[in-house]
Coordinates of C-alpha atoms in Angstrom, one line a residue:
M1 CA 36.2 -1.5 -11.3
I2 CA 35.8 -3.5 -8.1
K3 CA 35.7 -0.3 -6.1
K4 CA 33.0 0.9 -8.3
F5 CA 30.9 -2.2 -7.6
T6 CA 31.6 -1.8 -3.9
F7 CA 30.1 1.7 -4.0
I8 CA 27.0 0.6 -5.9
F9 CA 26.6 -2.3 -3.5
F10 CA 26.3 -0.1 -0.4
T11 CA 24.2 2.5 -2.2
L12 CA 21.6 0.0 -3.3
I13 CA 21.3 -1.8 0.0
A14 CA 20.8 1.5 1.8
I15 CA 17.7 2.2 -0.4
A16 CA 15.4 -0.3 1.3
V17 CA 17.1 -1.9 4.3
P18 CA 17.9 0.0 7.6
L19 CA 21.7 -0.4 8.1
P20 CA 23.1 -0.5 11.7
L21 CA 25.7 2.2 11.3
F22 CA 26.2 3.0 15.0
G23 CA 28.3 1.6 17.8
Q24 CA 31.7 3.2 17.4
N25 CA 33.2 6.1 19.2
F26 CA 32.7 9.4 17.5
S27 CA 35.6 11.7 16.8
N28 CA 35.1 15.5 16.7
A29 CA 34.5 17.4 13.5
S30 CA 38.2 18.4 13.2
Q31 CA 39.3 14.8 12.5
E32 CA 41.1 14.3 9.2
V33 CA 40.1 10.7 8.2
W34 CA 36.4 9.8 8.3
T35 CA 34.8 6.4 8.5
L36 CA 31.2 5.7 7.4
E37 CA 30.1 5.3 11.0
D38 CA 31.7 8.6 12.0
S39 CA 30.2 10.4 9.0
V40 CA 26.7 9.1 9.7
K41 CA 26.8 9.9 13.4
H42 CA 28.0 13.5 12.7
V43 CA 25.4 14.1 10.1
L44 CA 22.6 12.9 12.4
E45 CA 23.9 15.4 15.0
V46 CA 23.9 18.4 12.7
S47 CA 21.1 17.7 10.2
P48 CA 18.2 20.2 10.4
R49 CA 15.9 17.5 9.0
I50 CA 16.6 15.3 12.0
R51 CA 16.0 18.2 14.4
A52 CA 12.7 18.9 12.6
A53 CA 11.7 15.3 13.1
K54 CA 12.6 15.5 16.8
A55 CA 10.4 18.6 17.1
E56 CA 7.5 16.7 15.5
V57 CA 7.9 13.9 18.1
A58 CA 7.9 16.5 20.9
A59 CA 4.7 18.1 19.4
R60 CA 3.0 14.7 19.3
E61 CA 4.1 14.1 22.9
G62 CA 2.4 17.4 23.8
D63 CA -0.8 16.2 22.1
L64 CA -0.8 12.9 24.1
S65 CA -0.4 14.9 27.3
Q66 CA -3.2 17.2 26.4
A67 CA -5.5 14.4 25.2
G68 CA -6.0 13.2 28.8
A69 CA -6.8 16.6 30.3
W70 CA -10.3 17.2 31.6
P71 CA -12.2 20.3 30.4
N72 CA -12.2 23.2 32.7
P73 CA -15.3 24.2 34.6
D74 CA -17.3 27.3 33.9
I75 CA -18.3 29.6 36.7
G76 CA -20.9 32.4 36.4
F77 CA -22.1 35.2 38.7
N78 CA -25.4 37.0 38.6
V79 CA -25.5 40.5 40.3
N80 CA -28.6 42.6 40.3
D81 CA -31.0 44.7 42.4
K82 CA -33.9 42.2 42.5
L83 CA -33.7 41.6 46.3
G84 CA -33.4 45.3 47.0
I85 CA -36.6 46.0 45.0
D86 CA -38.5 43.1 46.6
D87 CA -37.8 44.1 50.2
N88 CA -37.5 47.8 49.5
S89 CA -34.0 47.9 51.0
G90 CA -32.3 49.0 47.7
G91 CA -28.8 48.2 46.6
I92 CA -27.3 45.5 44.4
D93 CA -26.7 42.0 45.6
L94 CA -25.0 38.8 44.4
T95 CA -28.0 36.6 43.8
Q96 CA -26.7 33.6 41.9
I97 CA -23.5 31.6 41.5
I98 CA -23.4 28.8 38.8
I99 CA -20.6 26.2 38.2
N100 CA -20.8 24.0 35.1
Q101 CA -18.5 21.0 34.7
P102 CA -18.5 19.0 31.4
I103 CA -18.2 15.3 32.1
S104 CA -16.3 13.1 29.6
L105 CA -17.9 9.7 29.0
G106 CA -15.3 7.8 27.0
R107 CA -14.1 10.7 24.9
L108 CA -10.8 11.1 26.8
S109 CA -9.8 7.5 26.3
R110 CA -10.5 7.7 22.5
Q111 CA -8.5 10.9 22.4
R112 CA -5.6 9.3 24.2
K113 CA -5.7 6.3 21.8
Q114 CA -5.6 8.6 18.8
A115 CA -2.8 10.8 20.2
K116 CA -0.7 7.7 21.2
A117 CA -1.0 6.3 17.7
R118 CA 0.1 9.6 16.2
L119 CA 3.1 9.8 18.6
Q120 CA 4.1 6.3 17.6
A121 CA 3.9 7.2 14.0
A122 CA 6.0 10.3 14.6
N123 CA 8.6 8.2 16.3
Q124 CA 8.8 5.9 13.3
E125 CA 8.9 8.9 11.0
F126 CA 11.9 10.1 13.0
L127 CA 13.6 6.8 12.5
Y128 CA 12.8 6.9 8.8
H129 CA 14.3 10.4 8.5
K130 CA 17.4 9.0 10.2
L131 CA 17.5 6.1 7.7
L132 CA 17.2 8.6 4.8
Q133 CA 20.1 10.6 6.2
E134 CA 22.1 7.4 6.6
K135 CA 21.4 6.5 3.0
E136 CA 22.4 9.9 1.7
T137 CA 25.5 10.0 3.8
A138 CA 26.5 6.5 2.7
R139 CA 25.9 7.5 -0.9
R140 CA 28.1 10.5 -0.8
F141 CA 30.7 8.7 1.4
Y142 CA 31.1 5.9 -1.2
I143 CA 31.2 8.5 -4.1
F144 CA 34.0 10.2 -2.2
Q145 CA 35.8 6.9 -1.7
L146 CA 35.4 6.0 -5.4
T147 CA 36.6 9.4 -6.5
A148 CA 39.7 9.2 -4.2
A149 CA 40.5 5.8 -5.6
K150 CA 40.2 7.1 -9.2
L151 CA 42.6 10.0 -8.3
D152 CA 45.1 7.5 -6.7
L153 CA 44.9 5.4 -9.9
A154 CA 45.4 8.4 -12.2
E155 CA 48.4 9.6 -10.1
E156 CA 49.9 6.1 -10.3
Q157 CA 49.5 6.0 -14.0
L158 CA 51.2 9.4 -14.3
R159 CA 54.1 8.2 -12.2
V160 CA 54.5 5.2 -14.5
A161 CA 54.4 7.4 -17.6
K162 CA 57.0 9.8 -16.2
R163 CA 59.3 6.9 -15.2
Y164 CA 59.3 5.4 -18.7
Q165 CA 59.8 8.7 -20.4
K166 CA 62.3 10.5 -18.2
D167 CA 64.0 8.1 -15.9
D168 CA 64.5 5.0 -18.1
P169 CA 67.9 5.1 -19.8
L170 CA 66.5 3.1 -22.8
V171 CA 64.4 6.0 -23.9
R172 CA 67.3 7.6 -25.8
Y173 CA 67.5 4.6 -28.0
L174 CA 63.9 4.8 -29.1
T175 CA 62.8 6.0 -32.5
P176 CA 61.2 9.4 -32.8
L177 CA 57.9 7.7 -33.4
E178 CA 58.1 5.7 -30.2
K179 CA 59.1 8.9 -28.3
K180 CA 56.1 10.7 -29.6
R181 CA 53.9 7.8 -28.4
L182 CA 55.4 8.1 -24.9
N183 CA 54.7 11.8 -25.0
I184 CA 51.1 11.0 -25.8
V185 CA 51.0 8.6 -22.9
L186 CA 52.4 11.2 -20.6
A187 CA 50.1 13.9 -21.8
T188 CA 47.1 11.6 -21.5
A189 CA 48.1 10.6 -17.9
S190 CA 48.5 14.3 -17.0
Q191 CA 45.1 15.1 -18.3
Q192 CA 43.5 12.2 -16.4
V193 CA 45.1 13.4 -13.2
A194 CA 43.8 16.9 -13.8
S195 CA 40.3 15.6 -14.5
A196 CA 40.4 13.3 -11.4
E197 CA 41.6 16.2 -9.2
G198 CA 38.7 18.4 -10.4
E199 CA 36.1 15.6 -9.7
Y200 CA 37.8 14.9 -6.3
N201 CA 37.7 18.5 -5.2
E202 CA 34.0 18.8 -6.2
V203 CA 33.0 15.6 -4.4
L204 CA 35.1 16.7 -1.4
S205 CA 33.3 20.0 -1.2
H206 CA 29.9 18.3 -1.3
F207 CA 30.9 15.9 1.4
K208 CA 32.1 18.8 3.7
M209 CA 28.8 20.6 3.1
L210 CA 26.9 17.4 4.1
L211 CA 28.9 17.2 7.3
Q212 CA 28.7 21.0 7.7
L213 CA 32.5 21.3 7.9
P214 CA 34.5 24.4 6.9
Q215 CA 35.8 24.2 3.4
D216 CA 39.4 24.9 4.5
V217 CA 39.7 21.8 6.8
S218 CA 41.5 18.7 5.7
C219 CA 39.1 15.8 5.1
K220 CA 39.7 12.3 3.9
V221 CA 37.8 9.0 4.0
V222 CA 39.1 5.4 4.6
A223 CA 39.9 3.3 1.5
L224 CA 37.3 1.1 -0.2
E225 CA 36.9 -2.4 1.0
P226 CA 36.2 -5.5 -1.2
V227 CA 32.5 -6.2 -2.0
Q228 CA 30.8 -8.6 0.3
R229 CA 28.5 -11.5 -0.6
L230 CA 24.8 -10.9 -0.5
K231 CA 22.5 -12.0 2.3
I232 CA 19.5 -14.3 1.6
L233 CA 16.8 -12.3 -0.1
N234 CA 14.0 -13.7 2.1
N235 CA 15.8 -12.6 5.2
L236 CA 16.1 -9.1 3.9
I237 CA 12.4 -9.0 3.0
S238 CA 11.5 -10.3 6.4
L239 CA 13.7 -7.7 8.1
Q240 CA 12.1 -5.0 6.0
E241 CA 8.5 -6.1 6.7
K242 CA 9.2 -6.2 10.4
G243 CA 11.3 -3.2 11.0
H244 CA 11.2 -0.7 8.1
P245 CA 10.3 2.6 9.8
A246 CA 8.3 3.9 6.8
L247 CA 6.0 0.8 7.1
M248 CA 5.8 1.1 10.9
A249 CA 4.9 4.8 10.6
K250 CA 2.1 4.1 8.1
K251 CA 0.7 1.3 10.3
H252 CA 0.5 3.7 13.3
Q253 CA -1.1 6.2 11.1
L254 CA -3.7 3.6 10.3
E255 CA -4.3 3.1 14.0
A256 CA -4.6 6.8 14.5
A257 CA -7.1 7.0 11.6
N258 CA -9.2 4.2 13.1
A259 CA -9.1 6.0 16.5
T260 CA -10.3 9.1 14.7
I261 CA -13.4 7.2 13.4
A262 CA -14.3 6.2 17.0
L263 CA -13.7 9.8 18.1
A264 CA -16.0 11.1 15.4
Q265 CA -18.7 8.6 16.3
G266 CA -18.5 9.5 19.9
E267 CA -19.0 13.2 19.1
L268 CA -22.6 12.4 18.2
F269 CA -23.3 12.9 21.9
S270 CA -21.3 15.8 23.3
D271 CA -20.1 15.8 26.9
P272 CA -23.0 16.2 29.4
I273 CA -22.7 19.3 31.6
I274 CA -23.4 19.1 35.3
G275 CA -24.2 22.4 37.0
I276 CA -24.1 23.4 40.6
F277 CA -25.7 26.7 41.6
G278 CA -26.5 28.7 44.6
E279 CA -29.2 31.4 44.6
R280 CA -30.5 34.0 47.0
D281 CA -34.1 35.0 46.9
L282 CA -37.0 36.2 49.2
L283 CA -39.0 33.5 50.9
D284 CA -41.6 34.6 53.4
E285 CA -40.3 38.1 53.2
A286 CA -36.8 36.9 54.3
R287 CA -33.7 36.5 52.3
E288 CA -32.8 32.8 51.9
T289 CA -30.1 30.9 50.0
F290 CA -30.8 27.7 48.3
Y291 CA -28.8 25.3 46.2
G292 CA -29.4 23.0 43.3
L293 CA -28.1 20.8 40.5
S294 CA -28.6 21.0 36.8
L295 CA -27.9 18.6 33.9
N296 CA -27.5 19.8 30.3
L297 CA -27.6 17.3 27.4
K298 CA -27.3 18.0 23.7
I299 CA -29.7 16.0 21.7
P300 CA -28.5 15.0 18.2
L301 CA -31.8 15.7 16.5
W302 CA -30.7 17.5 13.4
D303 CA -26.9 17.0 13.2
R304 CA -26.0 13.4 13.5
K305 CA -22.4 13.8 12.4
K306 CA -22.9 11.5 9.4
G307 CA -20.6 13.6 7.2
A308 CA -17.8 13.7 9.7
V309 CA -17.9 10.0 10.3
A310 CA -18.0 9.2 6.6
K311 CA -15.0 11.5 6.1
T312 CA -12.9 9.8 8.8
K313 CA -13.8 6.3 7.4
A314 CA -12.7 7.4 4.0
E315 CA -9.4 8.8 5.3
A316 CA -8.7 5.6 7.2
E317 CA -9.5 3.6 4.0
K318 CA -7.0 5.8 2.2
V319 CA -4.3 5.2 4.8
K320 CA -5.0 1.4 4.6
Y321 CA -4.4 1.4 0.8
D322 CA -1.4 3.6 1.1
L323 CA 0.1 1.0 3.5
E324 CA -0.6 -1.8 1.0
A325 CA 1.0 0.2 -1.8
L326 CA 4.0 1.0 0.3
E327 CA 4.5 -2.6 1.2
Q328 CA 4.4 -3.6 -2.4
E329 CA 6.7 -0.8 -3.5
L330 CA 9.4 -1.5 -0.9
K331 CA 9.3 -5.2 -1.6
A332 CA 9.6 -4.7 -5.4
K333 CA 12.4 -2.2 -4.9
L334 CA 14.3 -4.5 -2.6
H335 CA 13.9 -7.4 -5.0
Q336 CA 15.0 -5.3 -8.0
N337 CA 18.0 -3.9 -6.2
Y338 CA 18.9 -7.4 -4.9
M339 CA 18.9 -8.9 -8.4
H340 CA 20.8 -6.0 -9.9
L341 CA 23.4 -6.1 -7.2
G342 CA 23.8 -9.8 -7.7
H343 CA 24.6 -9.2 -11.3
L344 CA 27.1 -6.5 -10.4
I345 CA 28.9 -8.8 -8.0
E346 CA 29.1 -11.5 -10.7
Q347 CA 30.5 -9.0 -13.1
A348 CA 33.1 -7.8 -10.6
E349 CA 34.2 -11.4 -9.9
H350 CA 34.4 -12.0 -13.6
Y351 CA 36.4 -8.8 -14.2
R352 CA 38.8 -9.7 -11.3
N353 CA 39.3 -13.3 -12.3
E354 CA 39.1 -13.2 -16.1
I355 CA 40.5 -9.7 -17.0
L356 CA 42.6 -8.1 -14.2
I357 CA 44.8 -11.1 -13.7
F358 CA 45.6 -11.4 -17.4
A359 CA 45.9 -7.6 -17.8
E360 CA 48.5 -7.6 -15.0
E361 CA 50.4 -10.4 -16.8
V362 CA 50.4 -8.5 -20.1
F363 CA 51.6 -5.4 -18.3
E364 CA 54.5 -7.2 -16.7
L365 CA 55.5 -8.8 -20.0
T366 CA 55.3 -5.4 -21.7
K367 CA 57.7 -3.9 -19.1
K368 CA 60.1 -6.8 -19.6
S369 CA 59.9 -6.4 -23.4
F370 CA 60.7 -2.7 -23.0
A371 CA 63.6 -3.4 -20.6
V372 CA 65.3 -5.7 -23.1
G373 CA 64.8 -3.3 -26.0

């Protein structure tokens, strides 16, 4: 029973609080006995979800690098027979070269701000995926531990039943009724072992699949440890508010959404284009080359981007409310799990102090009574 409460304890805490499960040396996948730290580290190395989150971070890094790039210039050439016609020389000549360069006035800085916020959000999403993998690994790890403990208990019960039916010399003095009762105890213990073995093999298979281990390798986990006392709830809430990656990711998404508003507002005036051109023409019946500059501006006369700006503002508002809802949800979940876990710990202590002690005394007295006939 205490082992069951220990399993529930770690499962509930993993729901809302990032657990520091790193820091120990990692053994290779062929090891036989796994700790929680080993299991988590191995899962984080082989999980495709973690690799996908890493790829997302790399994509956002590419966006940030691209966000600061200047637009490329355009170059144009004009080839015609105008000069040949004008001076009666014939032929086709290059008469004009034009180079146009868009000039960014604040757009690049807004793009970089948006891309940086998205990269930070992707990094926090990566940490959140790691937290989810830690939680799932811990959940299956403790299920494995609990199932192994149940199997050990069932096997111990079977050993006791066999000892009192076959090995004890007093059995031959029992009445047929008492012998049948011992047969029922032995049959029940055998059935419990078979059931526990089936559950154990199923959980073991799922655990190997999680760690991506071959099904034919030997795999065990360390034994359950006694349940620990709870930390102060306010400390857990403070830790969650400051460092929960889901919250941090949503905050950076809000920053990116606000940067998108500024970017949409800045697109009201597109980048001005400065042009440099060289042109050949006839001046005083002689071919001459002259140069010049041009400036192209787009005037927002009809399209003032009101719809695009309104859309980005609405999307930022949505992210803001999503953040508030997530904060409330995580806080409520942590508080609920904390209260529930506290009750479980109280029940475990009551069971250990008020039931198990007396049950052990009754069992010892029963064995003595059987020994004296």
